[in-house]
Amino acid sequence: MSTSATSTPPSVAPMPSVSARDLAPGVIGMALVGSSVTVSRSLVGAPLFASQAVRYAAAALILVALARVAGVPLLRPRGREWLWLAGIAGTGLVLFNVAVVRGVAHAEPAVIAVAVASVPILLGLVGPLLEGGRPSRRVLLAAPVVVAGAVLVEGTGRTDAAGVGWAALALACEAGFTLLAVPVLGRHGAWGVSVHAVWLGAVMLAGLAVFAERPVSGAGSSPVYGPAAFVAGLGSLTAGQWAAVGYLAVLVTAVAFLLWYRTVAAVGSGRAGLLTGVAPLAAAGAGMLGGGAAPGPAVWLGLAVVIAGLALGLRGGDARAA
């Protein structure tokens, strides 16, 4: 049987434009995440695992209550879904917090922030592959632009080899928070993924608080161990720190997670990843509102570069194999 030399090439379809309705939840979610930088400063001296365990436990309860009010069914994970959800909790919630806290002991905070701001490149490359497609040329061109803008906003800083390692881990964990959700978003949706990842993270952090954290109960006292360590850690929190935990639980976790996964499900992880460039802009704005110095010229330039990158990557018209 012969074939024609002029066979019809595979059809291609332009990548559809995304609507503001799909993008708005992700933008708001990233803005809330960016605001957490200023709020989290009050938790520097707090027991890390105990305070974060309470944060995620409270967020899980809030999400479950809201799901019931909204009539959203929460499905029980099955089979490999447990692994994906545990991966989200273990990387995006637990290891990420450890990497940030340990990283700033070896590097200036800007180094960690710049590493995390590089996540659009990873999401643009890997996300579409997990979704059964291929990377978008337009998104891959826009991602470095967004990263460059974020670097201008955050600045740079000094570090050592350990700081570079912790920064790389923070970047991988930030990407894992989105990429590991791709296989389970179809069945569980934004609500289910948020609820299961958050309560699993709370369990993991509570275990670390019991077995790995050693708070001191008072001046001249010896460290406490086991469940007493968890209770002592919570007892050491001040009123201001409890307020910070509440803000992180309600807005930065329950609300932001739900909004973020809704956008990922709607526009794909590659395009959604570009919106992470909003976080450093929100962090700079929150710092100014919190009494910090007004942004300098580099920050304003970074703002313009991020907006340009978003405009480039979120437009339609990039050819994709049908």
PDB file of N, CA and C in Angstrom, residues 25 28-37 39-40 43 51-64 66 88-89 92-94 96-97 177 190-202 205 243-262:
ATOM      1  N   PRO A  25      -8.490  33.916  41.268  1.00  0.00           N
ATOM      2  CA  PRO A  25      -8.219  33.179  42.509  1.00  0.00           C
ATOM      3  C   PRO A  25      -6.725  32.968  42.756  1.00  0.00           C
ATOM      4  N   ILE A  28      -5.055  36.289  43.873  1.00  0.00           N
ATOM      5  CA  ILE A  28      -5.373  36.599  45.273  1.00  0.00           C
ATOM      6  C   ILE A  28      -4.626  35.649  46.207  1.00  0.00           C
ATOM      7  N   GLY A  29      -4.597  34.356  45.842  1.00  0.00           N
ATOM      8  CA  GLY A  29      -3.894  33.385  46.674  1.00  0.00           C
ATOM      9  C   GLY A  29      -2.418  33.718  46.822  1.00  0.00           C
ATOM     10  N   MET A  30      -1.754  34.075  45.714  1.00  0.00           N
ATOM     11  CA  MET A  30      -0.333  34.422  45.779  1.00  0.00           C
ATOM     12  C   MET A  30      -0.103  35.727  46.538  1.00  0.00           C
ATOM     13  N   ALA A  31      -1.048  36.659  46.440  1.00  0.00           N
ATOM     14  CA  ALA A  31      -0.929  37.894  47.208  1.00  0.00           C
ATOM     15  C   ALA A  31      -0.992  37.601  48.709  1.00  0.00           C
ATOM     16  N   LEU A  32      -1.868  36.680  49.094  1.00  0.00           N
ATOM     17  CA  LEU A  32      -1.952  36.296  50.498  1.00  0.00           C
ATOM     18  C   LEU A  32      -0.671  35.605  50.953  1.00  0.00           C
ATOM     19  N   VAL A  33      -0.124  34.747  50.099  1.00  0.00           N
ATOM     20  CA  VAL A  33       1.134  34.086  50.433  1.00  0.00           C
ATOM     21  C   VAL A  33       2.248  35.114  50.612  1.00  0.00           C
ATOM     22  N   GLY A  34       2.291  36.106  49.733  1.00  0.00           N
ATOM     23  CA  GLY A  34       3.304  37.145  49.862  1.00  0.00           C
ATOM     24  C   GLY A  34       3.161  37.929  51.144  1.00  0.00           C
ATOM     25  N   SER A  35       1.933  38.175  51.577  1.00  0.00           N
ATOM     26  CA  SER A  35       1.720  38.922  52.824  1.00  0.00           C
ATOM     27  C   SER A  35       2.192  38.151  54.039  1.00  0.00           C
ATOM     28  N   SER A  36       2.344  36.823  53.895  1.00  0.00           N
ATOM     29  CA  SER A  36       2.744  36.010  55.050  1.00  0.00           C
ATOM     30  C   SER A  36       4.174  36.277  55.479  1.00  0.00           C
ATOM     31  N   VAL A  37       4.997  36.840  54.591  1.00  0.00           N
ATOM     32  CA  VAL A  37       6.392  37.105  54.940  1.00  0.00           C
ATOM     33  C   VAL A  37       6.470  38.058  56.118  1.00  0.00           C
ATOM     34  N   VAL A  39       4.022  38.791  58.268  1.00  0.00           N
ATOM     35  CA  VAL A  39       3.369  38.209  59.442  1.00  0.00           C
ATOM     36  C   VAL A  39       4.254  37.161  60.097  1.00  0.00           C
ATOM     37  N   SER A  40       4.950  36.361  59.305  1.00  0.00           N
ATOM     38  CA  SER A  40       5.745  35.261  59.839  1.00  0.00           C
ATOM     39  C   SER A  40       6.950  35.724  60.649  1.00  0.00           C
ATOM     40  N   LEU A  43       6.989  35.007  64.253  1.00  0.00           N
ATOM     41  CA  LEU A  43       7.107  33.615  64.684  1.00  0.00           C
ATOM     42  C   LEU A  43       8.551  33.117  64.662  1.00  0.00           C
ATOM     43  N   SER A  51       3.935  25.387  66.272  1.00  0.00           N
ATOM     44  CA  SER A  51       3.105  26.488  65.768  1.00  0.00           C
ATOM     45  C   SER A  51       2.536  26.171  64.384  1.00  0.00           C
ATOM     46  N   GLN A  52       3.341  25.537  63.526  1.00  0.00           N
ATOM     47  CA  GLN A  52       2.850  25.200  62.194  1.00  0.00           C
ATOM     48  C   GLN A  52       1.817  24.072  62.242  1.00  0.00           C
ATOM     49  N   ALA A  53       1.970  23.146  63.177  1.00  0.00           N
ATOM     50  CA  ALA A  53       0.982  22.071  63.323  1.00  0.00           C
ATOM     51  C   ALA A  53      -0.378  22.641  63.694  1.00  0.00           C
ATOM     52  N   VAL A  54      -0.394  23.597  64.607  1.00  0.00           N
ATOM     53  CA  VAL A  54      -1.657  24.235  64.988  1.00  0.00           C
ATOM     54  C   VAL A  54      -2.230  25.011  63.813  1.00  0.00           C
ATOM     55  N   ARG A  55      -1.358  25.681  63.086  1.00  0.00           N
ATOM     56  CA  ARG A  55      -1.810  26.438  61.909  1.00  0.00           C
ATOM     57  C   ARG A  55      -2.545  25.542  60.923  1.00  0.00           C
ATOM     58  N   TYR A  56      -1.957  24.417  60.561  1.00  0.00           N
ATOM     59  CA  TYR A  56      -2.559  23.556  59.543  1.00  0.00           C
ATOM     60  C   TYR A  56      -3.750  22.778  60.091  1.00  0.00           C
ATOM     61  N   ALA A  57      -3.725  22.429  61.365  1.00  0.00           N
ATOM     62  CA  ALA A  57      -4.883  21.755  61.957  1.00  0.00           C
ATOM     63  C   ALA A  57      -6.097  22.680  61.947  1.00  0.00           C
ATOM     64  N   ALA A  58      -5.882  23.937  62.326  1.00  0.00           N
ATOM     65  CA  ALA A  58      -6.984  24.903  62.304  1.00  0.00           C
ATOM     66  C   ALA A  58      -7.485  25.130  60.877  1.00  0.00           C
ATOM     67  N   ALA A  59      -6.555  25.204  59.923  1.00  0.00           N
ATOM     68  CA  ALA A  59      -6.958  25.403  58.531  1.00  0.00           C
ATOM     69  C   ALA A  59      -7.778  24.229  58.025  1.00  0.00           C
ATOM     70  N   ALA A  60      -7.400  23.010  58.420  1.00  0.00           N
ATOM     71  CA  ALA A  60      -8.158  21.831  57.986  1.00  0.00           C
ATOM     72  C   ALA A  60      -9.587  21.879  58.508  1.00  0.00           C
ATOM     73  N   LEU A  61      -9.755  22.233  59.768  1.00  0.00           N
ATOM     74  CA  LEU A  61     -11.100  22.331  60.347  1.00  0.00           C
ATOM     75  C   LEU A  61     -11.927  23.399  59.635  1.00  0.00           C
ATOM     76  N   ILE A  62     -11.299  24.520  59.323  1.00  0.00           N
ATOM     77  CA  ILE A  62     -12.008  25.595  58.620  1.00  0.00           C
ATOM     78  C   ILE A  62     -12.442  25.137  57.231  1.00  0.00           C
ATOM     79  N   LEU A  63     -11.552  24.461  56.518  1.00  0.00           N
ATOM     80  CA  LEU A  63     -11.875  24.002  55.170  1.00  0.00           C
ATOM     81  C   LEU A  63     -13.006  22.974  55.184  1.00  0.00           C
ATOM     82  N   VAL A  64     -12.971  22.051  56.133  1.00  0.00           N
ATOM     83  CA  VAL A  64     -14.031  21.048  56.228  1.00  0.00           C
ATOM     84  C   VAL A  64     -15.367  21.717  56.519  1.00  0.00           C
ATOM     85  N   LEU A  66     -16.257  24.830  55.841  1.00  0.00           N
ATOM     86  CA  LEU A  66     -16.696  25.586  54.670  1.00  0.00           C
ATOM     87  C   LEU A  66     -17.208  24.665  53.573  1.00  0.00           C
ATOM     88  N   ILE A  88       2.452  16.166  48.744  1.00  0.00           N
ATOM     89  CA  ILE A  88       2.155  17.602  48.839  1.00  0.00           C
ATOM     90  C   ILE A  88       2.411  18.096  50.251  1.00  0.00           C
ATOM     91  N   ALA A  89       1.890  17.346  51.229  1.00  0.00           N
ATOM     92  CA  ALA A  89       2.047  17.752  52.633  1.00  0.00           C
ATOM     93  C   ALA A  89       3.508  17.711  53.059  1.00  0.00           C
ATOM     94  N   GLY A  92       5.541  20.502  50.271  1.00  0.00           N
ATOM     95  CA  GLY A  92       5.064  21.876  50.247  1.00  0.00           C
ATOM     96  C   GLY A  92       4.758  22.475  51.596  1.00  0.00           C
ATOM     97  N   LEU A  93       4.475  21.641  52.589  1.00  0.00           N
ATOM     98  CA  LEU A  93       4.123  22.159  53.906  1.00  0.00           C
ATOM     99  C   LEU A  93       5.239  21.951  54.928  1.00  0.00           C
ATOM    100  N   VAL A  94       5.749  20.722  55.042  1.00  0.00           N
ATOM    101  CA  VAL A  94       6.712  20.414  56.104  1.00  0.00           C
ATOM    102  C   VAL A  94       8.138  20.785  55.692  1.00  0.00           C
ATOM    103  N   PHE A  96       9.276  22.443  53.205  1.00  0.00           N
ATOM    104  CA  PHE A  96       9.443  23.832  52.782  1.00  0.00           C
ATOM    105  C   PHE A  96       9.698  24.736  53.980  1.00  0.00           C
ATOM    106  N   ASN A  97       8.907  24.566  55.039  1.00  0.00           N
ATOM    107  CA  ASN A  97       9.103  25.384  56.236  1.00  0.00           C
ATOM    108  C   ASN A  97      10.462  25.132  56.866  1.00  0.00           C
ATOM    109  N   PHE A 177       4.626  21.435  45.686  1.00  0.00           N
ATOM    110  CA  PHE A 177       3.312  21.816  46.206  1.00  0.00           C
ATOM    111  C   PHE A 177       2.277  21.883  45.089  1.00  0.00           C
ATOM    112  N   ALA A 190     -10.106  21.307  43.936  1.00  0.00           N
ATOM    113  CA  ALA A 190      -9.348  22.193  44.819  1.00  0.00           C
ATOM    114  C   ALA A 190      -9.698  21.964  46.291  1.00  0.00           C
ATOM    115  N   TRP A 191     -10.986  21.709  46.576  1.00  0.00           N
ATOM    116  CA  TRP A 191     -11.396  21.499  47.958  1.00  0.00           C
ATOM    117  C   TRP A 191     -10.750  20.246  48.550  1.00  0.00           C
ATOM    118  N   GLY A 192     -10.866  19.141  47.847  1.00  0.00           N
ATOM    119  CA  GLY A 192     -10.357  17.889  48.382  1.00  0.00           C
ATOM    120  C   GLY A 192      -8.846  17.896  48.557  1.00  0.00           C
ATOM    121  N   VAL A 193      -8.131  18.403  47.547  1.00  0.00           N
ATOM    122  CA  VAL A 193      -6.676  18.448  47.649  1.00  0.00           C
ATOM    123  C   VAL A 193      -6.248  19.338  48.811  1.00  0.00           C
ATOM    124  N   SER A 194      -6.891  20.483  48.962  1.00  0.00           N
ATOM    125  CA  SER A 194      -6.537  21.395  50.058  1.00  0.00           C
ATOM    126  C   SER A 194      -6.771  20.744  51.417  1.00  0.00           C
ATOM    127  N   VAL A 195      -7.950  20.140  51.600  1.00  0.00           N
ATOM    128  CA  VAL A 195      -8.281  19.533  52.893  1.00  0.00           C
ATOM    129  C   VAL A 195      -7.318  18.408  53.239  1.00  0.00           C
ATOM    130  N   HIS A 196      -7.110  17.485  52.324  1.00  0.00           N
ATOM    131  CA  HIS A 196      -6.286  16.320  52.637  1.00  0.00           C
ATOM    132  C   HIS A 196      -4.813  16.696  52.824  1.00  0.00           C
ATOM    133  N   ALA A 197      -4.306  17.603  51.991  1.00  0.00           N
ATOM    134  CA  ALA A 197      -2.912  18.015  52.151  1.00  0.00           C
ATOM    135  C   ALA A 197      -2.697  18.727  53.477  1.00  0.00           C
ATOM    136  N   VAL A 198      -3.660  19.539  53.876  1.00  0.00           N
ATOM    137  CA  VAL A 198      -3.496  20.325  55.100  1.00  0.00           C
ATOM    138  C   VAL A 198      -3.559  19.439  56.340  1.00  0.00           C
ATOM    139  N   TRP A 199      -4.529  18.507  56.404  1.00  0.00           N
ATOM    140  CA  TRP A 199      -4.595  17.698  57.630  1.00  0.00           C
ATOM    141  C   TRP A 199      -3.426  16.718  57.699  1.00  0.00           C
ATOM    142  N   LEU A 200      -2.971  16.223  56.553  1.00  0.00           N
ATOM    143  CA  LEU A 200      -1.795  15.365  56.569  1.00  0.00           C
ATOM    144  C   LEU A 200      -0.560  16.151  57.026  1.00  0.00           C
ATOM    145  N   GLY A 201      -0.442  17.377  56.565  1.00  0.00           N
ATOM    146  CA  GLY A 201       0.668  18.218  57.009  1.00  0.00           C
ATOM    147  C   GLY A 201       0.610  18.486  58.502  1.00  0.00           C
ATOM    148  N   ALA A 202      -0.597  18.707  59.038  1.00  0.00           N
ATOM    149  CA  ALA A 202      -0.736  18.938  60.471  1.00  0.00           C
ATOM    150  C   ALA A 202      -0.284  17.728  61.277  1.00  0.00           C
ATOM    151  N   LEU A 205       3.601  17.517  61.123  1.00  0.00           N
ATOM    152  CA  LEU A 205       4.233  18.546  61.935  1.00  0.00           C
ATOM    153  C   LEU A 205       4.037  18.287  63.422  1.00  0.00           C
ATOM    154  N   ALA A 243      -1.869  35.395  67.210  1.00  0.00           N
ATOM    155  CA  ALA A 243      -2.561  36.153  66.166  1.00  0.00           C
ATOM    156  C   ALA A 243      -1.951  35.853  64.793  1.00  0.00           C
ATOM    157  N   ALA A 244      -0.622  35.745  64.751  1.00  0.00           N
ATOM    158  CA  ALA A 244       0.044  35.415  63.487  1.00  0.00           C
ATOM    159  C   ALA A 244      -0.343  34.021  63.018  1.00  0.00           C
ATOM    160  N   VAL A 245      -0.400  33.061  63.945  1.00  0.00           N
ATOM    161  CA  VAL A 245      -0.807  31.699  63.592  1.00  0.00           C
ATOM    162  C   VAL A 245      -2.230  31.702  63.043  1.00  0.00           C
ATOM    163  N   GLY A 246      -3.120  32.492  63.663  1.00  0.00           N
ATOM    164  CA  GLY A 246      -4.494  32.572  63.185  1.00  0.00           C
ATOM    165  C   GLY A 246      -4.579  33.154  61.787  1.00  0.00           C
ATOM    166  N   TYR A 247      -3.814  34.203  61.516  1.00  0.00           N
ATOM    167  CA  TYR A 247      -3.807  34.800  60.179  1.00  0.00           C
ATOM    168  C   TYR A 247      -3.303  33.799  59.147  1.00  0.00           C
ATOM    169  N   LEU A 248      -2.218  33.103  59.486  1.00  0.00           N
ATOM    170  CA  LEU A 248      -1.661  32.128  58.552  1.00  0.00           C
ATOM    171  C   LEU A 248      -2.633  30.974  58.311  1.00  0.00           C
ATOM    172  N   ALA A 249      -3.343  30.559  59.357  1.00  0.00           N
ATOM    173  CA  ALA A 249      -4.272  29.437  59.225  1.00  0.00           C
ATOM    174  C   ALA A 249      -5.458  29.789  58.340  1.00  0.00           C
ATOM    175  N   VAL A 250      -6.039  30.963  58.568  1.00  0.00           N
ATOM    176  CA  VAL A 250      -7.276  31.317  57.868  1.00  0.00           C
ATOM    177  C   VAL A 250      -6.998  31.791  56.440  1.00  0.00           C
ATOM    178  N   LEU A 251      -6.159  32.804  56.310  1.00  0.00           N
ATOM    179  CA  LEU A 251      -5.976  33.437  55.003  1.00  0.00           C
ATOM    180  C   LEU A 251      -4.881  32.798  54.159  1.00  0.00           C
ATOM    181  N   VAL A 252      -3.719  32.543  54.759  1.00  0.00           N
ATOM    182  CA  VAL A 252      -2.584  32.064  53.968  1.00  0.00           C
ATOM    183  C   VAL A 252      -2.672  30.562  53.704  1.00  0.00           C
ATOM    184  N   THR A 253      -3.454  29.841  54.499  1.00  0.00           N
ATOM    185  CA  THR A 253      -3.584  28.401  54.280  1.00  0.00           C
ATOM    186  C   THR A 253      -4.964  28.044  53.739  1.00  0.00           C
ATOM    187  N   ALA A 254      -6.000  28.177  54.545  1.00  0.00           N
ATOM    188  CA  ALA A 254      -7.334  27.737  54.122  1.00  0.00           C
ATOM    189  C   ALA A 254      -7.790  28.463  52.857  1.00  0.00           C
ATOM    190  N   VAL A 255      -7.704  29.767  52.847  1.00  0.00           N
ATOM    191  CA  VAL A 255      -8.191  30.536  51.702  1.00  0.00           C
ATOM    192  C   VAL A 255      -7.225  30.460  50.527  1.00  0.00           C
ATOM    193  N   ALA A 256      -5.953  30.712  50.778  1.00  0.00           N
ATOM    194  CA  ALA A 256      -4.975  30.772  49.676  1.00  0.00           C
ATOM    195  C   ALA A 256      -4.813  29.421  48.982  1.00  0.00           C
ATOM    196  N   PHE A 257      -4.784  28.313  49.747  1.00  0.00           N
ATOM    197  CA  PHE A 257      -4.640  26.995  49.130  1.00  0.00           C
ATOM    198  C   PHE A 257      -5.813  26.715  48.203  1.00  0.00           C
ATOM    199  N   LEU A 258      -7.004  26.999  48.690  1.00  0.00           N
ATOM    200  CA  LEU A 258      -8.200  26.731  47.900  1.00  0.00           C
ATOM    201  C   LEU A 258      -8.199  27.551  46.612  1.00  0.00           C
ATOM    202  N   LEU A 259      -7.847  28.820  46.719  1.00  0.00           N
ATOM    203  CA  LEU A 259      -7.816  29.684  45.546  1.00  0.00           C
ATOM    204  C   LEU A 259      -6.738  29.239  44.557  1.00  0.00           C
ATOM    205  N   TRP A 260      -5.577  28.860  45.081  1.00  0.00           N
ATOM    206  CA  TRP A 260      -4.481  28.475  44.206  1.00  0.00           C
ATOM    207  C   TRP A 260      -4.807  27.215  43.414  1.00  0.00           C
ATOM    208  N   TYR A 261      -5.284  26.188  44.101  1.00  0.00           N
ATOM    209  CA  TYR A 261      -5.584  24.941  43.400  1.00  0.00           C
ATOM    210  C   TYR A 261      -6.750  25.106  42.428  1.00  0.00           C
ATOM    211  N   ARG A 262      -7.626  26.036  42.692  1.00  0.00           N
ATOM    212  CA  ARG A 262      -8.719  26.296  41.746  1.00  0.00           C
ATOM    213  C   ARG A 262      -8.155  26.835  40.432  1.00  0.00           C
TER     214      ARG A 262
END
